[in-house]
PDB file of C-alpha atoms in Angstrom:
ATOM      1  CA  MET S   1      -0.037   0.015  -0.058  1.00  0.00           C
ATOM      2  CA  LYS S   2       1.190   3.284  -1.071  1.00  0.00           C
ATOM      3  CA  ILE S   3       0.489   6.358   1.322  1.00  0.00           C
ATOM      4  CA  LEU S   4       1.150   9.934   0.356  1.00  0.00           C
ATOM      5  CA  ILE S   5       1.777  12.460   3.283  1.00  0.00           C
ATOM      6  CA  THR S   6       1.247  16.294   2.026  1.00  0.00           C
ATOM      7  CA  GLU S   7       1.975  18.032   5.271  1.00  0.00           C
ATOM      8  CA  SER S   8       4.296  17.490   8.224  1.00  0.00           C
ATOM      9  CA  ILE S   9       3.401  15.004  10.867  1.00  0.00           C
ATOM     10  CA  ALA S  10       5.342  13.487  13.620  1.00  0.00           C
ATOM     11  CA  GLU S  11       8.302  11.419  12.525  1.00  0.00           C
ATOM     12  CA  ASP S  12       7.286   8.491  14.815  1.00  0.00           C
ATOM     13  CA  SER S  13       4.019   8.310  13.093  1.00  0.00           C
ATOM     14  CA  VAL S  14       5.920   8.200   9.631  1.00  0.00           C
ATOM     15  CA  GLN S  15       8.171   5.383  10.813  1.00  0.00           C
ATOM     16  CA  TYR S  16       5.232   3.529  12.542  1.00  0.00           C
ATOM     17  CA  LEU S  17       3.849   3.165   8.964  1.00  0.00           C
ATOM     18  CA  ARG S  18       7.200   2.290   7.535  1.00  0.00           C
ATOM     19  CA  ASP S  19       7.638  -0.378  10.001  1.00  0.00           C
ATOM     20  CA  ARG S  20       4.409  -2.021   9.141  1.00  0.00           C
ATOM     21  CA  GLY S  21       5.428  -2.407   5.544  1.00  0.00           C
ATOM     22  CA  TYR S  22       3.595   0.719   4.097  1.00  0.00           C
ATOM     23  CA  GLU S  23       5.399   2.547   1.353  1.00  0.00           C
ATOM     24  CA  VAL S  24       5.385   6.038   2.720  1.00  0.00           C
ATOM     25  CA  GLU S  25       6.213   9.189   0.537  1.00  0.00           C
ATOM     26  CA  GLU S  26       6.402  12.641   2.475  1.00  0.00           C
ATOM     27  CA  TYR S  27       5.578  15.155  -0.274  1.00  0.00           C
ATOM     28  CA  LEU S  28       5.716  18.286   1.549  1.00  0.00           C
ATOM     29  CA  GLY S  29       5.690  21.942   0.540  1.00  0.00           C
ATOM     30  CA  HIS S  30       3.849  21.391  -2.805  1.00  0.00           C
ATOM     31  CA  SER S  31       0.979  23.335  -4.172  1.00  0.00           C
ATOM     32  CA  GLN S  32      -2.437  22.035  -4.309  1.00  0.00           C
ATOM     33  CA  GLU S  33      -2.300  21.672  -8.262  1.00  0.00           C
ATOM     34  CA  GLU S  34       1.246  19.661  -7.646  1.00  0.00           C
ATOM     35  CA  ILE S  35      -0.455  17.433  -4.992  1.00  0.00           C
ATOM     36  CA  GLU S  36      -3.275  16.697  -7.506  1.00  0.00           C
ATOM     37  CA  GLU S  37      -1.273  15.748 -10.103  1.00  0.00           C
ATOM     38  CA  HIS S  38       1.220  13.502  -7.830  1.00  0.00           C
ATOM     39  CA  ILE S  39      -1.768  11.632  -6.125  1.00  0.00           C
ATOM     40  CA  LYS S  40      -1.970   9.076  -9.124  1.00  0.00           C
ATOM     41  CA  GLY S  41      -0.849   5.710  -7.852  1.00  0.00           C
ATOM     42  CA  PHE S  42      -1.417   6.076  -4.069  1.00  0.00           C
ATOM     43  CA  ASP S  43      -3.718   4.197  -2.134  1.00  0.00           C
ATOM     44  CA  ALA S  44      -3.987   6.764   0.767  1.00  0.00           C
ATOM     45  CA  ILE S  45      -3.183  10.230   1.442  1.00  0.00           C
ATOM     46  CA  ILE S  46      -2.485  11.892   4.973  1.00  0.00           C
ATOM     47  CA  VAL S  47      -3.304  15.416   5.398  1.00  0.00           C
ATOM     48  CA  ARG S  48      -3.510  18.535   8.048  1.00  0.00           C
ATOM     49  CA  SER S  49      -5.482  21.423   7.113  1.00  0.00           C
ATOM     50  CA  ALA S  50      -3.761  23.005   4.194  1.00  0.00           C
ATOM     51  CA  THR S  51      -4.323  20.080   1.438  1.00  0.00           C
ATOM     52  CA  LYS S  52      -7.861  20.074   0.007  1.00  0.00           C
ATOM     53  CA  ILE S  53      -9.350  16.694  -0.708  1.00  0.00           C
ATOM     54  CA  ASN S  54     -11.557  18.038  -3.333  1.00  0.00           C
ATOM     55  CA  GLU S  55     -13.101  16.599  -6.657  1.00  0.00           C
ATOM     56  CA  THR S  56     -10.108  17.431  -8.933  1.00  0.00           C
ATOM     57  CA  LEU S  57      -7.949  15.612  -6.537  1.00  0.00           C
ATOM     58  CA  LEU S  58     -10.468  12.562  -6.524  1.00  0.00           C
ATOM     59  CA  ASN S  59     -10.779  12.439 -10.076  1.00  0.00           C
ATOM     60  CA  ASN S  60      -6.817  12.018 -10.424  1.00  0.00           C
ATOM     61  CA  ALA S  61      -6.530   9.574  -7.607  1.00  0.00           C
ATOM     62  CA  GLU S  62      -6.954   6.396  -9.625  1.00  0.00           C
ATOM     63  CA  CYS S  63      -6.384   3.777  -6.443  1.00  0.00           C
ATOM     64  CA  LEU S  64      -7.310   6.091  -3.548  1.00  0.00           C
ATOM     65  CA  LYS S  65      -9.041   4.092  -0.991  1.00  0.00           C
ATOM     66  CA  ALA S  66      -8.649   6.278   2.280  1.00  0.00           C
ATOM     67  CA  VAL S  67      -8.125  10.067   3.440  1.00  0.00           C
ATOM     68  CA  GLY S  68      -6.817  10.411   6.692  1.00  0.00           C
ATOM     69  CA  ARG S  69      -6.920  14.036   8.360  1.00  0.00           C
ATOM     70  CA  ALA S  70      -4.061  14.318  11.242  1.00  0.00           C
ATOM     71  CA  GLY S  71      -6.151  16.611  13.339  1.00  0.00           C
ATOM     72  CA  THR S  72      -9.763  17.491  14.364  1.00  0.00           C
ATOM     73  CA  GLY S  73     -12.402  18.330  11.837  1.00  0.00           C
ATOM     74  CA  ILE S  74     -12.824  17.570   8.349  1.00  0.00           C
ATOM     75  CA  ASP S  75     -13.266  21.053   6.660  1.00  0.00           C
ATOM     76  CA  ASN S  76     -10.873  20.559   3.989  1.00  0.00           C
ATOM     77  CA  ILE S  77     -12.306  17.189   2.863  1.00  0.00           C
ATOM     78  CA  ASP S  78     -15.215  16.955   0.709  1.00  0.00           C
ATOM     79  CA  VAL S  79     -16.874  13.867   2.186  1.00  0.00           C
ATOM     80  CA  LYS S  80     -19.770  13.841  -0.120  1.00  0.00           C
ATOM     81  CA  ALA S  81     -17.193  13.632  -3.068  1.00  0.00           C
ATOM     82  CA  CYS S  82     -15.053  10.898  -1.281  1.00  0.00           C
ATOM     83  CA  THR S  83     -18.067   9.059  -0.682  1.00  0.00           C
ATOM     84  CA  GLU S  84     -19.029   9.258  -4.406  1.00  0.00           C
ATOM     85  CA  HIS S  85     -15.581   8.069  -5.418  1.00  0.00           C
ATOM     86  CA  GLY S  86     -15.712   5.061  -2.812  1.00  0.00           C
ATOM     87  CA  VAL S  87     -12.987   6.611  -0.520  1.00  0.00           C
ATOM     88  CA  ILE S  88     -13.140   6.444   3.177  1.00  0.00           C
ATOM     89  CA  ALA S  89     -12.354   9.749   4.980  1.00  0.00           C
ATOM     90  CA  LEU S  90     -11.162   9.599   8.423  1.00  0.00           C
ATOM     91  CA  ASN S  91      -9.888  12.291  11.070  1.00  0.00           C
ATOM     92  CA  THR S  92      -8.183  12.038  14.607  1.00  0.00           C
ATOM     93  CA  PRO S  93     -10.727  13.987  16.836  1.00  0.00           C
ATOM     94  CA  THR S  94      -9.042  13.506  20.153  1.00  0.00           C
ATOM     95  CA  ALA S  95      -5.319  13.968  18.754  1.00  0.00           C
ATOM     96  CA  ASN S  96      -4.940  17.305  20.182  1.00  0.00           C
ATOM     97  CA  ASN S  97      -7.028  17.113  23.254  1.00  0.00           C
ATOM     98  CA  MET S  98      -4.139  17.502  25.747  1.00  0.00           C
ATOM     99  CA  ALA S  99      -2.647  20.562  24.010  1.00  0.00           C
ATOM    100  CA  ALA S 100      -5.997  22.094  23.845  1.00  0.00           C
ATOM    101  CA  GLY S 101      -6.593  21.622  27.471  1.00  0.00           C
ATOM    102  CA  GLU S 102      -3.106  22.884  28.461  1.00  0.00           C
ATOM    103  CA  LEU S 103      -3.654  26.096  26.062  1.00  0.00           C
ATOM    104  CA  ALA S 104      -6.965  26.607  27.998  1.00  0.00           C
ATOM    105  CA  VAL S 105      -5.292  26.375  31.607  1.00  0.00           C
ATOM    106  CA  GLY S 106      -2.576  28.834  30.364  1.00  0.00           C
ATOM    107  CA  HIS S 107      -4.929  31.376  29.151  1.00  0.00           C
ATOM    108  CA  ALA S 108      -7.023  30.889  32.637  1.00  0.00           C
ATOM    109  CA  PHE S 109      -3.605  31.536  34.564  1.00  0.00           C
ATOM    110  CA  SER S 110      -2.918  34.366  32.374  1.00  0.00           C
ATOM    111  CA  ILE S 111      -6.467  36.104  33.154  1.00  0.00           C
ATOM    112  CA  PHE S 112      -6.321  35.101  36.739  1.00  0.00           C
ATOM    113  CA  ARG S 113      -2.911  36.449  37.369  1.00  0.00           C
ATOM    114  CA  ASN S 114      -3.200  39.406  34.901  1.00  0.00           C
ATOM    115  CA  LEU S 115      -0.043  38.809  33.036  1.00  0.00           C
ATOM    116  CA  CYS S 116      -0.820  40.889  30.253  1.00  0.00           C
ATOM    117  CA  THR S 117      -1.217  43.896  32.511  1.00  0.00           C
ATOM    118  CA  ALA S 118       1.864  42.834  34.481  1.00  0.00           C
ATOM    119  CA  ASN S 119       3.865  42.749  31.189  1.00  0.00           C
ATOM    120  CA  ASP S 120       2.955  46.178  30.222  1.00  0.00           C
ATOM    121  CA  ASP S 121       4.641  47.457  33.264  1.00  0.00           C
TER     122      ASP S 121
END
């Protein structure tokens, strides 16, 4: 199985896939149009938020079976078009729960301790 990764994800994740025998290509820093042309021959694609899974990409994806979104939400994935093309769309809805919680607590401390005002003095 050939997997195309179009945006940076944790190197441990890439190695995890390779260790299980998947052929993984990291195709980072390319335009949407370049990705739409390069998708031919891949069975799966892993994206974050910049790459759009749209009708054009799906029409060029001869072998695509799955789209994985490394993160919450699927606003950059046309799920209806994926369904029409027989492609499964997945995401990782709890992947950044810890980071979101830490940020919320950090902002709360900033408010409680008046850090912004203290920084201005």
